Amino acid sequence: MLSINTQLNTAPKAKPQDESKLGFGSIFTDHMFVCDYTEGKGWHDARIVPYGPFQLDPSSAVLHYSQTIFEGMKCYRRKDGELQLFRPKDNFARMNRSAQRMGMPQLDTETFLEGLLRLLRLEKDWVPHTPGTSLYIRPTLIATDAKLGVHASHKYLFYIILSPVGAYYPGGLAPNDIYVEDEYVRAVRGGIGETKAGANYAASLLAGMHAEKKGFVQVLWLDGVEQRYIEEVGSMNILFVYGNKVVTPKLSGSILPGITRDSVLKLAKHLGYEVAEERMDIHEVLEDIQSGKLTESFGSGTAAVISPVKTFSYKDKVYQVGNGGIGPVAQQLYDTLTGIQYGTVEDTLGWITSV
Ligand code: COI
């Protein structure tokens, strides 16, 4: 493991007073973890430093060719004040898979996990107390070669920033209206859809803007070839409930393998539901919503947690899921998952790391 130097911030900021107004991702703590990579030398100069802007050459590869990946995880405050993380090693493992696909170096996971824990201990007072709030963790890797030739970079910068957050969607757990995108696609098989690359999110922005203008919170992406099979929402994976069965689109190579998705599937099985990963045809799903066979739908993600869907709109027709409210399965999974994350439900699956 690399040694980690710490430089304290001599001008700490005031912490947010009203935790009901945190929103998502606009407030940052006083410090960040940073580490450099140089080809031939490997990772070096691991450090915790005051949060602040980087100096980047305008020709930096990340700014031109989007060679960047990230992760999202959260630090939760338990009732007894102790702090804990949820499956952090799985996030780093996924980041390594993203790095591999994006031609970036493998992480020094041991140093970065230790750096994260030290950063969290330093910033412990930034972890909010109100139920439903947490400290969002954003590990990021960017390519920093100052060169315009299209080539994988030889230099990289890894960093972790922290942001106290409330609910990702302004309505919290209130069910959302989702637009089924039938014009644009997010990703194709063989591409980078299954990585957490910034470029995937860039590809989604225009569709998101159009959907927002029409009054929708998010878009549901269909496969990039036939625009027929359900993929994901972009900020979360999507799941459907048929009575006692919880089903989600099978990982296709262009769907993000969500850690919350995996956790929800495992918890659902544990709670006695039948669980399936299948190729899901949008037409069949909409028919099942209409006939009442499909009783609930919800998204899953670190930021979004579990987010029920009220309606899907496809080609100008609106399909309301169940009675449009929070379904019992979504509620039970939300309560169990957040119970484990906040330490009120026993962690029998070994998902918790204490800070
Ligand atoms: C997360 O759930 O952590 C995400 O990364 C989704 C989104 C905020 C980009």
CSV table of C-alpha atoms and ligand atoms in Angstrom, one decimal:
chain,number,residue,atom,x,y,z
A,1,MET,CA,0.0,0.0,0.0
A,2,LEU,CA,1.2,3.5,-0.8
A,3,SER,CA,1.7,6.0,2.1
A,4,ILE,CA,-1.0,8.6,2.2
A,5,ASN,CA,0.0,12.2,3.1
A,6,THR,CA,-2.6,14.5,4.6
A,7,GLN,CA,-2.7,18.3,4.2
A,8,LEU,CA,-5.5,19.8,6.3
A,9,ASN,CA,-7.8,22.5,5.0
A,10,THR,CA,-7.1,25.7,7.1
A,11,ALA,CA,-10.4,27.3,5.9
A,12,PRO,CA,-13.1,24.8,6.5
A,13,LYS,CA,-16.6,25.6,5.2
A,14,ALA,CA,-19.8,25.9,7.3
A,15,LYS,CA,-21.7,22.7,7.2
A,16,PRO,CA,-25.3,22.7,5.8
A,17,GLN,CA,-27.7,23.6,8.6
A,18,ASP,CA,-30.9,22.4,7.1
A,19,GLU,CA,-30.6,18.8,6.1
A,20,SER,CA,-34.0,18.8,4.5
A,21,LYS,CA,-32.6,21.0,1.8
A,22,LEU,CA,-29.4,19.0,0.8
A,23,GLY,CA,-30.7,17.9,-2.6
A,24,PHE,CA,-28.2,15.9,-4.6
A,25,GLY,CA,-24.5,16.6,-5.4
A,26,SER,CA,-24.1,20.3,-5.1
A,27,ILE,CA,-22.3,20.7,-1.7
A,28,PHE,CA,-18.8,19.3,-1.2
A,29,THR,CA,-16.8,18.6,2.0
A,30,ASP,CA,-13.4,20.3,2.9
A,31,HIS,CA,-11.0,17.6,1.7
A,32,MET,CA,-10.6,15.1,-1.1
A,33,PHE,CA,-8.4,12.1,-1.8
A,34,VAL,CA,-6.1,12.3,-4.8
A,35,CYS,CA,-3.5,9.9,-6.4
A,36,ASP,CA,-1.5,10.2,-9.7
A,37,TYR,CA,-0.6,7.5,-12.2
A,38,THR,CA,2.3,7.6,-14.6
A,39,GLU,CA,2.9,4.8,-17.0
A,40,GLY,CA,6.1,3.0,-16.1
A,41,LYS,CA,5.9,4.3,-12.5
A,42,GLY,CA,2.4,3.2,-11.5
A,43,TRP,CA,0.4,4.9,-8.8
A,44,HIS,CA,2.2,7.5,-6.8
A,45,ASP,CA,1.6,10.5,-4.5
A,46,ALA,CA,-1.5,9.3,-2.7
A,47,ARG,CA,-2.7,12.3,-0.6
A,48,ILE,CA,-5.6,13.9,1.2
A,49,VAL,CA,-5.7,17.6,0.4
A,50,PRO,CA,-8.1,20.5,0.7
A,51,TYR,CA,-11.1,20.3,-1.7
A,52,GLY,CA,-10.5,22.6,-4.7
A,53,PRO,CA,-10.0,22.9,-8.4
A,54,PHE,CA,-7.4,21.0,-10.4
A,55,GLN,CA,-5.0,22.6,-12.8
A,56,LEU,CA,-5.5,20.7,-16.1
A,57,ASP,CA,-3.8,21.4,-19.4
A,58,PRO,CA,-6.5,22.4,-21.9
A,59,SER,CA,-5.3,19.6,-24.2
A,60,SER,CA,-5.8,17.0,-21.4
A,61,ALA,CA,-7.2,13.7,-23.0
A,62,VAL,CA,-10.2,13.7,-20.7
A,63,LEU,CA,-11.4,17.0,-22.0
A,64,HIS,CA,-11.4,15.9,-25.6
A,65,TYR,CA,-11.9,12.1,-25.8
A,66,SER,CA,-13.9,11.5,-22.6
A,67,GLN,CA,-11.5,8.9,-21.1
A,68,THR,CA,-13.1,9.1,-17.7
A,69,ILE,CA,-14.9,6.7,-15.4
A,70,PHE,CA,-16.5,7.1,-12.0
A,71,GLU,CA,-18.4,5.3,-9.2
A,72,GLY,CA,-21.1,6.2,-6.7
A,73,MET,CA,-21.4,4.9,-3.2
A,74,LYS,CA,-22.6,6.3,0.2
A,75,CYS,CA,-21.5,6.6,3.8
A,76,TYR,CA,-24.4,6.1,6.2
A,77,ARG,CA,-24.7,7.3,9.8
A,78,ARG,CA,-26.2,4.7,12.2
A,79,LYS,CA,-28.5,5.7,15.1
A,80,ASP,CA,-25.5,5.2,17.5
A,81,GLY,CA,-23.5,7.8,15.5
A,82,GLU,CA,-21.1,5.2,13.9
A,83,LEU,CA,-20.5,5.4,10.2
A,84,GLN,CA,-20.7,2.6,7.6
A,85,LEU,CA,-20.2,1.8,4.0
A,86,PHE,CA,-22.3,-0.5,1.8
A,87,ARG,CA,-20.3,-3.0,-0.4
A,88,PRO,CA,-17.4,-0.6,-1.1
A,89,LYS,CA,-15.2,-3.4,-2.5
A,90,ASP,CA,-17.8,-4.1,-5.1
A,91,ASN,CA,-17.7,-0.5,-6.3
A,92,PHE,CA,-13.9,-0.6,-6.6
A,93,ALA,CA,-14.2,-4.0,-8.4
A,94,ARG,CA,-16.7,-2.5,-10.9
A,95,MET,CA,-14.4,0.5,-11.4
A,96,ASN,CA,-11.6,-1.8,-12.3
A,97,ARG,CA,-13.8,-3.5,-14.9
A,98,SER,CA,-14.8,0.0,-16.3
A,99,ALA,CA,-11.0,0.9,-16.3
A,100,GLN,CA,-10.2,-2.2,-18.3
A,101,ARG,CA,-12.8,-1.5,-21.0
A,102,MET,CA,-11.7,2.1,-21.2
A,103,GLY,CA,-8.0,1.4,-21.6
A,104,MET,CA,-7.2,2.8,-18.2
A,105,PRO,CA,-4.9,1.4,-15.5
A,106,GLN,CA,-6.2,-0.9,-12.7
A,107,LEU,CA,-6.7,0.9,-9.4
A,108,ASP,CA,-4.6,0.4,-6.3
A,109,THR,CA,-7.7,-0.7,-4.5
A,110,GLU,CA,-5.9,-1.3,-1.2
A,111,THR,CA,-4.5,2.3,-1.1
A,112,PHE,CA,-7.8,3.9,-2.4
A,113,LEU,CA,-10.0,2.0,0.1
A,114,GLU,CA,-7.7,3.1,2.9
A,115,GLY,CA,-7.6,6.6,1.5
A,116,LEU,CA,-11.4,6.6,1.5
A,117,LEU,CA,-11.7,5.4,5.1
A,118,ARG,CA,-9.2,8.1,6.2
A,119,LEU,CA,-11.0,10.8,4.3
A,120,LEU,CA,-14.3,9.7,5.8
A,121,ARG,CA,-12.9,9.8,9.3
A,122,LEU,CA,-11.5,13.3,8.7
A,123,GLU,CA,-14.9,14.4,7.3
A,124,LYS,CA,-17.1,12.5,9.7
A,125,ASP,CA,-19.0,15.6,10.8
A,126,TRP,CA,-20.2,16.1,7.2
A,127,VAL,CA,-22.2,12.8,7.3
A,128,PRO,CA,-25.8,14.1,7.8
A,129,HIS,CA,-28.0,12.8,10.6
A,130,THR,CA,-31.5,12.9,9.2
A,131,PRO,CA,-33.1,9.6,8.0
A,132,GLY,CA,-32.7,9.3,4.2
A,133,THR,CA,-29.6,11.5,4.0
A,134,SER,CA,-26.0,10.2,3.6
A,135,LEU,CA,-22.6,11.3,2.4
A,136,TYR,CA,-22.3,10.5,-1.3
A,137,ILE,CA,-18.9,9.3,-2.4
A,138,ARG,CA,-17.7,9.9,-5.9
A,139,PRO,CA,-14.4,8.1,-6.9
A,140,THR,CA,-13.3,9.4,-10.4
A,141,LEU,CA,-10.5,8.5,-12.8
A,142,ILE,CA,-9.5,10.9,-15.6
A,143,ALA,CA,-6.9,10.8,-18.4
A,144,THR,CA,-4.5,13.7,-18.1
A,145,ASP,CA,-2.1,13.3,-21.1
A,146,ALA,CA,-1.6,16.7,-22.7
A,147,LYS,CA,-1.9,15.4,-26.2
A,148,LEU,CA,-4.4,15.7,-29.0
A,149,GLY,CA,-3.6,12.4,-30.7
A,150,VAL,CA,-6.3,9.8,-30.2
A,151,HIS,CA,-4.6,7.3,-27.9
A,152,ALA,CA,-5.1,5.9,-24.4
A,153,SER,CA,-3.4,8.3,-21.9
A,154,HIS,CA,-0.1,7.6,-20.2
A,155,LYS,CA,-1.0,9.7,-17.2
A,156,TYR,CA,-4.1,9.6,-15.0
A,157,LEU,CA,-5.6,11.3,-11.9
A,158,PHE,CA,-7.7,9.4,-9.5
A,159,TYR,CA,-9.7,11.3,-6.9
A,160,ILE,CA,-12.6,10.9,-4.4
A,161,ILE,CA,-14.9,13.7,-3.5
A,162,LEU,CA,-17.7,13.7,-0.9
A,163,SER,CA,-21.1,15.3,-0.9
A,164,PRO,CA,-23.8,15.3,1.8
A,165,VAL,CA,-27.0,14.4,0.0
A,166,GLY,CA,-30.7,13.9,0.5
A,167,ALA,CA,-33.0,12.2,-2.1
A,168,TYR,CA,-31.8,12.0,-5.7
A,169,TYR,CA,-35.3,12.8,-7.0
A,170,PRO,CA,-36.9,16.0,-5.7
A,171,GLY,CA,-40.0,14.0,-4.7
A,172,GLY,CA,-38.1,11.4,-2.6
A,173,LEU,CA,-39.8,8.1,-2.6
A,174,ALA,CA,-42.9,9.5,-4.5
A,175,PRO,CA,-43.4,7.5,-7.7
A,176,ASN,CA,-42.0,9.0,-10.9
A,177,ASP,CA,-43.3,9.4,-14.5
A,178,ILE,CA,-40.9,7.8,-17.0
A,179,TYR,CA,-40.6,8.4,-20.7
A,180,VAL,CA,-39.8,5.4,-22.8
A,181,GLU,CA,-37.2,6.7,-25.3
A,182,ASP,CA,-37.9,5.5,-28.8
A,183,GLU,CA,-35.7,7.8,-30.8
A,184,TYR,CA,-32.2,7.9,-29.2
A,185,VAL,CA,-30.3,5.0,-27.7
A,186,ARG,CA,-27.9,5.0,-24.8
A,187,ALA,CA,-25.5,2.2,-25.7
A,188,VAL,CA,-25.0,-0.8,-28.0
A,189,ARG,CA,-23.6,-4.2,-27.3
A,190,GLY,CA,-19.8,-4.2,-27.6
A,191,GLY,CA,-19.7,-0.6,-26.7
A,192,ILE,CA,-19.2,0.9,-23.2
A,193,GLY,CA,-22.8,0.7,-21.9
A,194,GLU,CA,-21.9,-1.7,-19.1
A,195,THR,CA,-19.1,0.6,-17.8
A,196,LYS,CA,-19.6,3.6,-15.5
A,197,ALA,CA,-18.0,5.9,-18.1
A,198,GLY,CA,-18.9,9.6,-18.2
A,199,ALA,CA,-19.5,9.2,-21.9
A,200,ASN,CA,-22.6,7.0,-21.3
A,201,TYR,CA,-24.1,9.9,-19.3
A,202,ALA,CA,-23.2,12.4,-22.0
A,203,ALA,CA,-25.0,10.3,-24.5
A,204,SER,CA,-28.1,10.4,-22.3
A,205,LEU,CA,-28.4,14.2,-21.8
A,206,LEU,CA,-30.3,15.3,-24.8
A,207,ALA,CA,-33.0,12.7,-24.4
A,208,GLY,CA,-33.2,13.7,-20.7
A,209,MET,CA,-33.7,17.3,-21.7
A,210,HIS,CA,-36.5,16.4,-24.1
A,211,ALA,CA,-38.2,14.2,-21.5
A,212,GLU,CA,-37.9,16.9,-18.9
A,213,LYS,CA,-39.5,19.4,-21.2
A,214,LYS,CA,-42.5,17.0,-21.5
A,215,GLY,CA,-42.7,16.7,-17.7
A,216,PHE,CA,-40.9,13.4,-17.2
A,217,VAL,CA,-38.3,12.8,-14.5
A,218,GLN,CA,-36.2,10.3,-16.5
A,219,VAL,CA,-36.1,8.2,-19.7
A,220,LEU,CA,-36.3,4.4,-19.9
A,221,TRP,CA,-33.7,3.2,-22.5
A,222,LEU,CA,-34.4,0.4,-24.9
A,223,ASP,CA,-31.8,-1.7,-26.6
A,224,GLY,CA,-29.6,0.0,-29.2
A,225,VAL,CA,-30.5,-2.4,-32.1
A,226,GLU,CA,-34.2,-3.1,-32.2
A,227,GLN,CA,-35.3,-0.5,-29.6
A,228,ARG,CA,-37.5,-3.2,-28.2
A,229,TYR,CA,-35.8,-4.7,-25.2
A,230,ILE,CA,-35.7,-2.8,-21.9
A,231,GLU,CA,-32.3,-1.8,-20.7
A,232,GLU,CA,-32.1,0.7,-17.8
A,233,VAL,CA,-33.1,4.2,-16.8
A,234,GLY,CA,-29.6,5.8,-16.9
A,235,SER,CA,-29.4,6.9,-13.3
A,236,MET,CA,-30.7,3.6,-12.1
A,237,ASN,CA,-31.6,0.0,-13.2
A,238,ILE,CA,-35.2,-1.0,-13.6
A,239,LEU,CA,-37.2,-3.8,-12.0
A,240,PHE,CA,-40.7,-5.1,-12.4
A,241,VAL,CA,-43.0,-7.1,-10.0
A,242,TYR,CA,-45.4,-9.7,-11.2
A,243,GLY,CA,-47.2,-10.7,-8.0
A,244,ASN,CA,-44.6,-12.8,-6.1
A,245,LYS,CA,-41.9,-12.5,-8.9
A,246,VAL,CA,-39.3,-9.7,-9.1
A,247,VAL,CA,-37.8,-9.5,-12.6
A,248,THR,CA,-35.3,-7.2,-14.2
A,249,PRO,CA,-33.6,-7.1,-17.7
A,250,LYS,CA,-30.8,-9.5,-18.0
A,251,LEU,CA,-27.4,-7.9,-18.3
A,252,SER,CA,-26.9,-7.5,-22.0
A,253,GLY,CA,-23.4,-5.9,-22.2
A,254,SER,CA,-25.0,-2.5,-22.6
A,255,ILE,CA,-26.7,-2.3,-19.2
A,256,LEU,CA,-24.8,-1.1,-16.1
A,257,PRO,CA,-24.4,-4.0,-13.6
A,258,GLY,CA,-25.8,-2.0,-10.6
A,259,ILE,CA,-24.6,-2.9,-7.1
A,260,THR,CA,-28.0,-1.9,-5.8
A,261,ARG,CA,-29.6,-4.0,-8.6
A,262,ASP,CA,-27.6,-7.0,-7.4
A,263,SER,CA,-28.4,-6.3,-3.8
A,264,VAL,CA,-32.2,-5.9,-4.5
A,265,LEU,CA,-32.2,-9.2,-6.4
A,266,LYS,CA,-30.4,-11.0,-3.5
A,267,LEU,CA,-32.6,-9.4,-0.8
A,268,ALA,CA,-35.8,-10.2,-2.8
A,269,LYS,CA,-34.7,-13.9,-3.0
A,270,HIS,CA,-33.9,-13.8,0.7
A,271,LEU,CA,-37.4,-12.4,1.5
A,272,GLY,CA,-39.0,-15.3,-0.4
A,273,TYR,CA,-39.7,-13.7,-3.8
A,274,GLU,CA,-39.1,-15.5,-7.1
A,275,VAL,CA,-36.3,-13.6,-8.8
A,276,ALA,CA,-35.5,-13.6,-12.5
A,277,GLU,CA,-33.2,-11.8,-15.0
A,278,GLU,CA,-34.8,-11.9,-18.4
A,279,ARG,CA,-34.8,-10.2,-21.8
A,280,MET,CA,-37.9,-8.0,-21.5
A,281,ASP,CA,-39.8,-6.8,-24.5
A,282,ILE,CA,-41.3,-3.3,-23.9
A,283,HIS,CA,-44.5,-4.2,-25.7
A,284,GLU,CA,-45.1,-7.2,-23.5
A,285,VAL,CA,-44.3,-5.2,-20.4
A,286,LEU,CA,-46.8,-2.5,-21.3
A,287,GLU,CA,-49.5,-5.1,-22.1
A,288,ASP,CA,-48.8,-6.7,-18.7
A,289,ILE,CA,-49.2,-3.2,-17.0
A,290,GLN,CA,-52.5,-2.8,-18.8
A,291,SER,CA,-53.8,-6.2,-17.9
A,292,GLY,CA,-52.7,-5.8,-14.2
A,293,LYS,CA,-50.4,-8.8,-14.4
A,294,LEU,CA,-47.5,-6.5,-13.7
A,295,THR,CA,-48.2,-5.0,-10.3
A,296,GLU,CA,-45.2,-2.7,-9.6
A,297,SER,CA,-42.1,-1.2,-11.1
A,298,PHE,CA,-39.2,0.6,-9.5
A,299,GLY,CA,-35.7,1.7,-10.2
A,300,SER,CA,-32.6,0.9,-8.2
A,301,GLY,CA,-29.4,2.7,-7.8
A,302,THR,CA,-27.0,4.1,-5.2
A,303,ALA,CA,-28.2,7.6,-5.7
A,304,ALA,CA,-31.8,6.8,-6.3
A,305,VAL,CA,-32.0,3.9,-3.8
A,306,ILE,CA,-35.4,2.4,-4.7
A,307,SER,CA,-37.5,4.6,-6.7
A,308,PRO,CA,-41.1,3.5,-7.7
A,309,VAL,CA,-42.4,4.2,-11.1
A,310,LYS,CA,-45.9,5.7,-11.4
A,311,THR,CA,-46.3,5.7,-15.2
A,312,PHE,CA,-44.4,4.8,-18.4
A,313,SER,CA,-45.2,6.8,-21.5
A,314,TYR,CA,-44.5,5.2,-24.8
A,315,LYS,CA,-45.4,6.8,-28.1
A,316,ASP,CA,-47.9,9.2,-26.6
A,317,LYS,CA,-49.7,6.6,-24.5
A,318,VAL,CA,-49.5,6.6,-20.7
A,319,TYR,CA,-49.4,3.3,-18.8
A,320,GLN,CA,-50.0,3.6,-15.1
A,321,VAL,CA,-48.4,0.9,-13.0
A,322,GLY,CA,-50.8,-0.6,-10.4
A,323,ASN,CA,-52.6,2.2,-8.6
A,324,GLY,CA,-49.7,4.6,-9.2
A,325,GLY,CA,-48.6,4.5,-5.6
A,326,ILE,CA,-45.6,3.0,-3.8
A,327,GLY,CA,-46.1,-0.8,-4.1
A,328,PRO,CA,-45.7,-3.1,-1.1
A,329,VAL,CA,-42.7,-5.0,-2.7
A,330,ALA,CA,-40.9,-1.7,-3.4
A,331,GLN,CA,-41.6,-0.5,0.1
A,332,GLN,CA,-40.4,-3.8,1.7
A,333,LEU,CA,-37.2,-3.9,-0.3
A,334,TYR,CA,-36.6,-0.2,0.4
A,335,ASP,CA,-37.1,-0.7,4.1
A,336,THR,CA,-34.8,-3.8,4.2
A,337,LEU,CA,-32.1,-2.3,2.0
A,338,THR,CA,-32.0,1.0,3.8
A,339,GLY,CA,-32.3,-0.8,7.2
A,340,ILE,CA,-29.0,-2.7,6.4
A,341,GLN,CA,-27.4,0.5,5.1
A,342,TYR,CA,-28.3,2.6,8.2
A,343,GLY,CA,-27.7,-0.3,10.6
A,344,THR,CA,-31.2,-0.9,11.9
A,345,VAL,CA,-31.5,-4.3,10.1
A,346,GLU,CA,-28.9,-7.0,10.7
A,347,ASP,CA,-26.4,-7.4,7.9
A,348,THR,CA,-26.6,-11.1,7.4
A,349,LEU,CA,-25.1,-10.9,3.9
A,350,GLY,CA,-21.8,-9.3,4.9
A,351,TRP,CA,-22.3,-6.1,2.9
A,352,ILE,CA,-21.3,-3.5,5.6
A,353,THR,CA,-17.8,-2.1,6.2
A,354,SER,CA,-17.5,0.1,9.3
A,355,VAL,CA,-15.6,3.4,9.0
B,1,COI,C1,-25.3,6.5,-8.6
B,1,COI,O1,-26.4,5.9,-8.3
B,1,COI,O2,-24.4,6.5,-7.7
B,1,COI,C2,-25.0,7.0,-9.9
B,1,COI,O3,-23.9,7.1,-10.2
B,1,COI,C3,-26.1,7.4,-10.8
B,1,COI,C4,-26.1,8.9,-11.1
B,1,COI,C5,-26.2,9.8,-10.0
B,1,COI,C6,-25.0,9.2,-12.1
